[in-house]
Structure formats: C-alpha cells, structure tokens
Coordinates of C-alpha atoms and ligand atoms in Angstrom, one line a residue:
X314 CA 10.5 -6.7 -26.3
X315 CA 7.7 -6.1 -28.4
X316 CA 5.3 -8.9 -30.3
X317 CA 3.4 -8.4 -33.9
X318 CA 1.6 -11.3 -33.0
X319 CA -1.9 -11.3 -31.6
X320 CA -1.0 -14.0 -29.1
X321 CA 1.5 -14.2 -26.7
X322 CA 3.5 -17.4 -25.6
X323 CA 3.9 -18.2 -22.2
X324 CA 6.2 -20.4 -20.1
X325 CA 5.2 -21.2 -17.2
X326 CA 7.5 -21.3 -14.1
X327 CA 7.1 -23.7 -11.4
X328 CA 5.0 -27.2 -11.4
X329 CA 3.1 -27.0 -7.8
X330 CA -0.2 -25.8 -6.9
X331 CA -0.5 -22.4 -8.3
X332 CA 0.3 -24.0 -11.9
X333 CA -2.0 -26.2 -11.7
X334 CA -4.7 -24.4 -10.8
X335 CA -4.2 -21.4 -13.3
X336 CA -2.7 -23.6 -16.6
X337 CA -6.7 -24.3 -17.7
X338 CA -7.3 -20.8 -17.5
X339 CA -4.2 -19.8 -19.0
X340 CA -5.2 -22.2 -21.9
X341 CA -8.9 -20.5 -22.4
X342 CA -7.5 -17.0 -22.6
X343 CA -7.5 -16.2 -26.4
X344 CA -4.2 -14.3 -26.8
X345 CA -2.4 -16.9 -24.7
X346 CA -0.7 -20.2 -26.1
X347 CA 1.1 -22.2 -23.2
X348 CA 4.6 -23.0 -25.0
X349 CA 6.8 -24.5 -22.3
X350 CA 6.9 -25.0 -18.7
X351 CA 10.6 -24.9 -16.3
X352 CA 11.0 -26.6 -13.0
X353 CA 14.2 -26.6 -11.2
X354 CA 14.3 -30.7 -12.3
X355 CA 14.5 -32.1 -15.9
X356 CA 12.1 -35.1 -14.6
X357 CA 9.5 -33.2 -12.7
X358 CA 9.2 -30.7 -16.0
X359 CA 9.2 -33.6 -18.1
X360 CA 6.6 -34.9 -15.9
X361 CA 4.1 -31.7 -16.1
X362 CA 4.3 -31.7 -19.8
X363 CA 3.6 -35.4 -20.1
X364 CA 0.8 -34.8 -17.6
X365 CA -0.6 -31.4 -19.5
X366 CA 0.2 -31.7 -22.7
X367 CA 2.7 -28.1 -23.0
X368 CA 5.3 -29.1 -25.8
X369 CA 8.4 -28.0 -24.2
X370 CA 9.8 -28.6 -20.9
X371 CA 12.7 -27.0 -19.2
X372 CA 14.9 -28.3 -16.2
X373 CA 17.2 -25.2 -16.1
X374 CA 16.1 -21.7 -16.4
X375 CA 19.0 -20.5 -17.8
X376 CA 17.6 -22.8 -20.9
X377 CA 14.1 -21.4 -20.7
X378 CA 15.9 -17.9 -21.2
X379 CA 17.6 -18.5 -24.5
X380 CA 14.1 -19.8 -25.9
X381 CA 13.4 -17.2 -28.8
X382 CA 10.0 -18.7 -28.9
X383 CA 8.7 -17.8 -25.1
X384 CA 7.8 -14.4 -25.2
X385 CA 6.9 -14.4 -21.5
X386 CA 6.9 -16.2 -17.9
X387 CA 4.0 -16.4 -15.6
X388 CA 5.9 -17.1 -12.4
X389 CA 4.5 -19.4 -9.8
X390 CA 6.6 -20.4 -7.3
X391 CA 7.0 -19.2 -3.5
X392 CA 7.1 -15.7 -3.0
X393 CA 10.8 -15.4 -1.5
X394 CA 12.0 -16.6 -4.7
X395 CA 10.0 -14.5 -7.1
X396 CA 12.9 -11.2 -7.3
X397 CA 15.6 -13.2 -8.1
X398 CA 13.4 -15.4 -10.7
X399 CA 11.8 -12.4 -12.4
X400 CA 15.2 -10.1 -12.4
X401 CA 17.0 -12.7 -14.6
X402 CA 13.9 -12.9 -16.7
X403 CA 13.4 -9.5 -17.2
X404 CA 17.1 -9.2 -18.0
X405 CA 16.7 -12.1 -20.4
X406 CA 14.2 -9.9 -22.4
X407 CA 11.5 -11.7 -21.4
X408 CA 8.1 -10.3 -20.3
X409 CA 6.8 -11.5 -16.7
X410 CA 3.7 -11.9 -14.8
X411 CA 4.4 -13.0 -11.5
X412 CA 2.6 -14.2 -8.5
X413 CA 1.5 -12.3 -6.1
X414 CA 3.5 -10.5 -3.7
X415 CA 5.6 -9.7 -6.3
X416 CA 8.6 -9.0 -4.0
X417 CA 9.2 -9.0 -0.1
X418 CA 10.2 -5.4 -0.2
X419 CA 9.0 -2.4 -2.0
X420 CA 12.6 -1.6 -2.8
X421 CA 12.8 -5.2 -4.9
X422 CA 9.9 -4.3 -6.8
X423 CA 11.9 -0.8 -7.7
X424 CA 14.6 -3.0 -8.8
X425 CA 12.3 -5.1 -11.1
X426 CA 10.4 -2.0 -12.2
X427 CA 13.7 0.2 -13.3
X428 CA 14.6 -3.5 -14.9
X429 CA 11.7 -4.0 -17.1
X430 CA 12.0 -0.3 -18.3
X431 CA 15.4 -0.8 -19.1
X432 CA 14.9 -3.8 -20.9
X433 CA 11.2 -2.6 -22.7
X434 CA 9.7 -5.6 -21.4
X435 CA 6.1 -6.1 -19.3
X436 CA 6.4 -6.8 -15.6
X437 CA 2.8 -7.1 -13.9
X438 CA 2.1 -9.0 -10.0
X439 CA -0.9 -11.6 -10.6
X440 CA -2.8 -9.7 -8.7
X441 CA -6.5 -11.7 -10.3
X442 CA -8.4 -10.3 -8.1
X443 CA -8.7 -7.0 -9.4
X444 CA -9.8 -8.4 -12.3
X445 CA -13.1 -10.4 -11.8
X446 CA -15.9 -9.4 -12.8
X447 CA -17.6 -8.6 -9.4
X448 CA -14.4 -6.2 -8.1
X449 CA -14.6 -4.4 -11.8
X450 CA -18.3 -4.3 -11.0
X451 CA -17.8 -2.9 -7.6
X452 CA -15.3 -0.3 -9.3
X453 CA -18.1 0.6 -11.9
X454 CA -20.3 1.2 -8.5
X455 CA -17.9 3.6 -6.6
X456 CA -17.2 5.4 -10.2
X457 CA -20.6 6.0 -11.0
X458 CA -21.2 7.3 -7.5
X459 CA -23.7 4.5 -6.5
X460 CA -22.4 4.0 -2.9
X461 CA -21.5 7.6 -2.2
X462 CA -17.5 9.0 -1.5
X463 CA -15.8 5.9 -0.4
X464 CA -15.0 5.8 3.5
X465 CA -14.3 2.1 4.9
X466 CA -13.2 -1.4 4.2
X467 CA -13.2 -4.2 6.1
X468 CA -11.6 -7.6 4.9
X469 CA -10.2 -10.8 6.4
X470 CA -9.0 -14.4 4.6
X471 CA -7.2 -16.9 7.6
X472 CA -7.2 -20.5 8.0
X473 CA -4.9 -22.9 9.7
X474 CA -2.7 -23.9 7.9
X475 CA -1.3 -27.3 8.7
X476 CA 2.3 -27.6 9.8
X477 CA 2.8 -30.2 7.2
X478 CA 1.1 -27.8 4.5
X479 CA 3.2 -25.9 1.8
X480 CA 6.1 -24.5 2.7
X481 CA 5.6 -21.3 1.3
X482 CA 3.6 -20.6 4.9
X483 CA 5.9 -21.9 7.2
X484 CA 9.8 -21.0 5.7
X485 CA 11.1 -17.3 6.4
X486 CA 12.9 -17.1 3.4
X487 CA 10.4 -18.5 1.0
X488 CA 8.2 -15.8 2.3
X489 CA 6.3 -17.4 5.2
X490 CA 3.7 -16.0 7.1
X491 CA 0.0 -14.1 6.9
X492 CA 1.1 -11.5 5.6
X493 CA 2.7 -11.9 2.6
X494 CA 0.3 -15.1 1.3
X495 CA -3.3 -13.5 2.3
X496 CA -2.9 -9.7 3.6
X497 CA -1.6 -9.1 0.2
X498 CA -5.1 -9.4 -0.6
X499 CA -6.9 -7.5 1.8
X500 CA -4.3 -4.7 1.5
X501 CA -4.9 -4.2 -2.2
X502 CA -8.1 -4.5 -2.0
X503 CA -8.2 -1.5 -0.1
X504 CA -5.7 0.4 -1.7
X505 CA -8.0 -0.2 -4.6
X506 CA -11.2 1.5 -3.3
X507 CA -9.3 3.8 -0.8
X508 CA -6.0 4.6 -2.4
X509 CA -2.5 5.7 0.0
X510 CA -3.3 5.7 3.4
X511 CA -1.1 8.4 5.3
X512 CA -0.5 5.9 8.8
X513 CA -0.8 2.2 9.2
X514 CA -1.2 0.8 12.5
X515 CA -1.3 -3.0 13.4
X516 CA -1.0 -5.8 15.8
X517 CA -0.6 -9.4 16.0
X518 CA 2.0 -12.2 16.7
X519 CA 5.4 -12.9 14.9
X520 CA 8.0 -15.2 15.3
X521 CA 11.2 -15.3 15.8
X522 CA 12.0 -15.9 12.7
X523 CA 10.3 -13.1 11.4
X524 CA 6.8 -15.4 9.7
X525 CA 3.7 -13.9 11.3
X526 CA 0.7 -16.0 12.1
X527 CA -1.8 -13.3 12.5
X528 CA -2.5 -9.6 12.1
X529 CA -4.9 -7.1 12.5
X530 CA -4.4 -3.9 10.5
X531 CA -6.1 -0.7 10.5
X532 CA -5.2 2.4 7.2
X533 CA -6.1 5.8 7.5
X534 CA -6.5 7.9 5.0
X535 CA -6.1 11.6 4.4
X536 CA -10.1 11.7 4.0
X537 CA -10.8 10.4 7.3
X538 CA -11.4 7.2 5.8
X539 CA -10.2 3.6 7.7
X540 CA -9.4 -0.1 6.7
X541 CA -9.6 -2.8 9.0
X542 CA -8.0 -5.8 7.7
X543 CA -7.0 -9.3 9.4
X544 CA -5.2 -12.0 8.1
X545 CA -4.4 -15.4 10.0
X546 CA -2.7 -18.8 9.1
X547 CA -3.6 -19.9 12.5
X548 CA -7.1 -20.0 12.7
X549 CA -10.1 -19.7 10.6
X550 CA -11.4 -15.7 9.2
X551 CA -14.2 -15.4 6.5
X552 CA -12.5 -14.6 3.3
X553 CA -15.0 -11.9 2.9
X554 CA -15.4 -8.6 3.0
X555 CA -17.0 -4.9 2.2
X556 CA -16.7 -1.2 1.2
X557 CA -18.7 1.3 2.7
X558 CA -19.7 5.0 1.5
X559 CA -21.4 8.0 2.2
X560 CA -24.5 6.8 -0.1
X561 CA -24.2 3.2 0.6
X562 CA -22.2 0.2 0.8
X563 CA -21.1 -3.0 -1.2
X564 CA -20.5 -6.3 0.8
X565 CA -18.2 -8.9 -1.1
X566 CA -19.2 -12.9 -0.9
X567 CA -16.9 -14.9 -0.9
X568 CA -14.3 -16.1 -1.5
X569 CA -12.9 -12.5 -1.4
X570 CA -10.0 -13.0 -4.6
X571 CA -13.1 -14.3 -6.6
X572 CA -16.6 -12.4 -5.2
X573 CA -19.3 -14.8 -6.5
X574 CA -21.7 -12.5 -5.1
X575 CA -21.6 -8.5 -4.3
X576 CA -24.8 -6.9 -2.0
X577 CA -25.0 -3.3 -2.5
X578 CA -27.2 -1.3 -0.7
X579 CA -27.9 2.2 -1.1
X580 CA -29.9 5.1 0.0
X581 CA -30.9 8.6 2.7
X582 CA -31.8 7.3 5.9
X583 CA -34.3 7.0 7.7
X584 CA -35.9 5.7 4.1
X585 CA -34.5 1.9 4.1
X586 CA -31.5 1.6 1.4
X587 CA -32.2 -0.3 -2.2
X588 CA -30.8 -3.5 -1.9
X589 CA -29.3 -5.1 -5.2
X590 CA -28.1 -9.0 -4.9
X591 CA -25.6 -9.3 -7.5
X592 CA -24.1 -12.6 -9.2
X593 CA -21.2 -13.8 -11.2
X594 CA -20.1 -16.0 -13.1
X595 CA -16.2 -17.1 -12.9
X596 CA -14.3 -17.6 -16.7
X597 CA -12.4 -21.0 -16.1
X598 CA -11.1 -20.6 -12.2
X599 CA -11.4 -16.9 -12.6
X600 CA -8.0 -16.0 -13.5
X601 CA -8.9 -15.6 -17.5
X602 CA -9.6 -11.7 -17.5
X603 CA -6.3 -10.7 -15.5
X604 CA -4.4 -13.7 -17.9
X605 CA -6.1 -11.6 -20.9
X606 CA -5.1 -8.0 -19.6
X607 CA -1.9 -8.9 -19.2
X608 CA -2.1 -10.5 -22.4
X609 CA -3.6 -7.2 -24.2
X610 CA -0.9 -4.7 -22.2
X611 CA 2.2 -7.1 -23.7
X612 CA 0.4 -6.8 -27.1
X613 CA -0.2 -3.5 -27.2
X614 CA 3.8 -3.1 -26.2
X615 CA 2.8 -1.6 -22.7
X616 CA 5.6 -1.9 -19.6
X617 CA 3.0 -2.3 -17.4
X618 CA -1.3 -3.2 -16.9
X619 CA -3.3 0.2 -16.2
X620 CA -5.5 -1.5 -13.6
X621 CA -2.6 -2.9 -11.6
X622 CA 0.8 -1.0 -12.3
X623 CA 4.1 -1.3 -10.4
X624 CA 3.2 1.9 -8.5
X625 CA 0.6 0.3 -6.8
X626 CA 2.6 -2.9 -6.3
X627 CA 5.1 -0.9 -4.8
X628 CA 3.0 1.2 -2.7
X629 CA 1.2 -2.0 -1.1
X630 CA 4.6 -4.0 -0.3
X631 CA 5.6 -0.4 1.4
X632 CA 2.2 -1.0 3.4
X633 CA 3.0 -4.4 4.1
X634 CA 6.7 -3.3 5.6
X635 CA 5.4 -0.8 8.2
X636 CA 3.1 -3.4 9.2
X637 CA 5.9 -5.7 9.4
X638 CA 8.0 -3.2 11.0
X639 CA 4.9 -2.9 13.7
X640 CA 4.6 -6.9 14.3
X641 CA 8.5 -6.9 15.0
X642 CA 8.6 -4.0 17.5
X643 CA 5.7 -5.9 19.2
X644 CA 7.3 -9.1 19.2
X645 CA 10.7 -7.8 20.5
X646 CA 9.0 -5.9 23.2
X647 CA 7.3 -9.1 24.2
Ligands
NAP863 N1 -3.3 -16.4 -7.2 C1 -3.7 -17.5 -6.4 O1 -4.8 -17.9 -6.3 C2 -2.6 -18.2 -5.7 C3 -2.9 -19.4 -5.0 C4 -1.9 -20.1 -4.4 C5 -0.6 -19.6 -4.5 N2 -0.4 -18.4 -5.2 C6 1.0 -17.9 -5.2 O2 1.7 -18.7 -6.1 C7 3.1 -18.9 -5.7 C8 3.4 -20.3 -5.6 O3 2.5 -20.9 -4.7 P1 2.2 -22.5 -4.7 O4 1.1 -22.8 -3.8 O5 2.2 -23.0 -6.1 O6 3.6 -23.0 -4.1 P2 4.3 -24.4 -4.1 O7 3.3 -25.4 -4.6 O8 4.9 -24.6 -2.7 O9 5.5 -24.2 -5.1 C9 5.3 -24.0 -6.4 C10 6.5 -24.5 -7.2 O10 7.6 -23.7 -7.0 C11 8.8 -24.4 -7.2 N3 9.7 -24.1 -6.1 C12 9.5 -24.6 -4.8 N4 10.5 -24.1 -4.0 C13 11.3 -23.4 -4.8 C14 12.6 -22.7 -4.6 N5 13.2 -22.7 -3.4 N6 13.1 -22.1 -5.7 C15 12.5 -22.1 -6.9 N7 11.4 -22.8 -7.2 C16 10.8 -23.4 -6.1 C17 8.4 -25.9 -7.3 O11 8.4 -26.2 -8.6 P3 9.5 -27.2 -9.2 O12 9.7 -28.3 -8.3 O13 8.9 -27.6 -10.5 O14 10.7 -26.3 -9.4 C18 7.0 -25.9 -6.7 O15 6.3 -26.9 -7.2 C19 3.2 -18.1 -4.4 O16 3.8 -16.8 -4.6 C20 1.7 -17.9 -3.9 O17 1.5 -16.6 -3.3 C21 -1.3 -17.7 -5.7

C-alpha cells in the first residue's frame, strides 16, 4: 500500500510503557498524525485516548485492521508477541513499524519480510538508535575516515531488574531475558560499525526456561576485527560504549540507544591524539528522526528504511540465536 499523502496515520499498538514514552515523539514528527490506538481491552483503549487525546480507540485488532483510515501500526507490546501481531497486520495491508527485536527468530523475520513484499507494504524494527544524531554522527566519522578502518566495539546496558518489574523480562514466551530486551542493542550497534561477523562466541547463565540473565559476547570478523558485548538483567552494566579504529576511536556517553555525548580521539602515536568532545541534543525523547525515516520510506512507497533494512534485522536475530544456542549448551552442560 502506497500513500499520496505527505503524512502518514499511525495506530498505535499496545497502551504500556513503550507507548507512552514514544506517543510525544510520535506527535512532533511532521509526517506523522496519531489516528487510533488498539489494546487487547475496549476500556483500557478507551482509557489511553481519553488520557492522550488520539480520536479512535480499538479493543480488537481485528477492528483496527478494517480501518481504511490507519495507514500504519507502530507496535509496542512484548517482544514474543510482535510476529504474530505484525504478520496479521502486514496481511491486512497495513504498513508496520515494530519494536525492537522484531522477531525471536531470524526465520520469523523472513516470514514478515517475504509478507510485506507480498503485500507492498513497509515493515521496519524500531531500532531508534541508529537514528540519533550522535550514532549518525559517529557514522559520518567512520565514513569520512576520521577514526581510521574500523576494528573494535565494546558495549554493555544491564540493570536488575526487579522480579515484580514488566513481564516482558521475566516470561519465556513474551520474550524474557537479556538478550532479547538489551543485547539487541549492543549487537546492532556493532553490526552497524563492523558489519557480519564470521563466529560468535559467548557465555553466561540461562534458565531453565530458556530467559537468560546475563551474557557476555564476543564477534569476529573476517578483518580481524572483535566485539565485546555484555548484557545483564541481574545486575548493574554502564549503558555505554565505544568504537575503536586504526586512526582513532569514538567513545559513546550514555545512555547508549540515545548518546548525549560522543569523545573521539584521533591521531599517530607517540604525538597525543586530538580530542573532540561532542554534544547532542535529543528531538522530543529521541525517537523523532527514526519516527520521521520511517515516515519518509512509507511516503516515498519504499518496503523497507535504507539505514535499517530487514537484512540487517535478520542478520542480528541470526547473531542473537548462536548466542542463544551457546547459553543453552552451557546451561545444559551445567
Ligand atoms: N525503544 C525503546 O526505548 C523501548 C523501551 C522499552 C520497551 N521497548 C520495547 O517495546 C515493547 C513493549 O515494551 P513495554 O515496556 O511497553 O511492555 P509492557 O508495558 O509490558 O507491554 C506493553 C503493552 O503490550 C500489551 N500486551 C501485554 N501483554 C500482551 C500480550 N500477551 N499480547 C498482546 N499484547 C500484550 C499491553 O497493552 P494492552 O493491555 O493495551 O493490550 C501492554 O500495556 C517491547 O518489545 C520492548 O522491547 C522499547
């Protein structure tokens, strides 16, 4: 499906925290009108529009479907949920933007990608990160050849989370676990700088139940270069991180999915590198630009956003499996 207008309208799926957080920023993005929003209970989406002022609201998403006048769905509800959410969507004709991870297997996010095509509609993960203005700077910095060939990443994000928080953590089939919620993150981020790694090694603790509460993971790459990435919901990790080159390195403030600050340093040694302290500025809670590229892609009657296209979706989640596939042999060996 394909718009003439210069706006899109957007339903949003789901009434907890993510919709909350990102409905402002949907609102400030200029090609964006917020139509409708659909919970899984009339009362509670009555409740949210009452609340937020969105003109429709949907207690069945069958209903939400037939509207002719949502043109997409940003979906924000627990990962585990997300393929069968944005496969009847996608069917429906609708465009989506989901939250991130898109799917809990790579072979999902096939499904939904061979979907979309089929039905001419945009499918995108909300990956906002890649999309601030201090990662597009960063990008600028490796592109221009600032910080050298790229070699090495480091990132972590981890706190406890308590047993009593959101669910999404805690449940296997709602997608629980480290992995999935933060090591998304850190993953794509280096799959961003560093691109396919060819072997993925990693340790840490799962349970039973298959949600992991901590992992360290290490990429390498065919260049010789390495990530070392660690995700926790058990205990505390500095959502930072940093990127370093042959010419120089760039060191991400935090919070990691929103850099307020980047350091680069570059330079020959033993001359001591240029250090530039960089600041920026967040549009609403940062997720305006990636709400406006997606935006722009389903305007311009694009499947899919060039900065963050299924393929790398898809190559991430495969990422995220043999780490998964590590954690279990560990566990089981235990
Ligand atoms: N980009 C970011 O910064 C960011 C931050 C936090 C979370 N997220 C992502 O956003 C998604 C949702 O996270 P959240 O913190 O908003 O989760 P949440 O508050 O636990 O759930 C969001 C909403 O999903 C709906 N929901 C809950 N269980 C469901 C189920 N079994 N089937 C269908 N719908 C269900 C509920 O809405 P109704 O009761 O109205 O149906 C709930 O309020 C996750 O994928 C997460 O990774 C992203």
């Amino acid at each position: 499906m394909t718009t003439t207008k210069s706006v899109v309208r957007w339903a949003i799926v789901g009434t907890g925290g993510i919709a909350r957080r990102t409905l402002g920023d949907l609102r400030l993005t200029e090609n964006a009108e917020v139509v409708a929003v659909c919970s899984r209970k009339q009362e509670t989406a009555d409740a949210f529009a009452a609340e937020t002022g969105i003109g429709r609201a949907y207690g069945d998403f069958d209903a939400l479907l037939g509207d002719d006048d949502v043109d997409a769905l940003y979906i924000g509800i627990p990962h585990g949920k997300h393929f069968e959410y944005a496969q009847r969507a996608l069917r429906a004709g609708k465009h989506v933007l989901c939250e991130k991870p898109l799917t809990m297997t790579a072979d999902e996010a096939r499904e939904l990608q061979a979907l979309a095509r089929e039905n001419g509609v945009f499918l995108m993960e909300a990956m906002w990160m890649k999309y601030t203005p201090s990662m597009r700077k960063a990008l600028e910095l490796v592109e221009s050849g600032t910080i050298g060939e790229p070699r090495f990443v480091q990132a972590g994000l981890g706190y406890p989370v308590p047993a009593d928080g959101p669910q999404r953590f805690w449940v296997a089939e709602l997608g629980g676990g480290a992995l999935f919620d933060m090591g998304v993150y850190t993953i794509a981020l280096a799959h961003l700088f560093l691109g396919t790694p060819d072997s993925v090694r990693a340790s840490g603790v799962m349970r039973a139940d298959g949600v992991d509460l901590y992992e360290s993971v290490i990429l390498g790459y065919p260049s010789g270069a390495q990530a070392q990435l660690t995700t926790s919901i058990t205990f505390w990790i500095p959502p930072a991180g940093s990127l370093g080159g042959t010419g120089g390195s760039i060191s991400f403030g935090e919070p990691l999915f929103s850099p307020a600050t980047l350091r680069v340093a570059y330079g020959t040694p033993p001359t001591p590198p240029t250090v530039e302290n960089l600041e920026f500025e967040k549009e609403g809670a940062g997720y305006v630009p990636m709400f406006r590229a997606a935006g722009e892609a389903i305007l311009r009657g694009e499947l899919e956003e060039p900065l963050h296209p299924m393929s790398v979706t898809i190559e991430v989640l495969e990422i995220m499996e043999r780490v998964r596939d590590e954690l279990i042999l560990q566990r089981d060996a235990r």
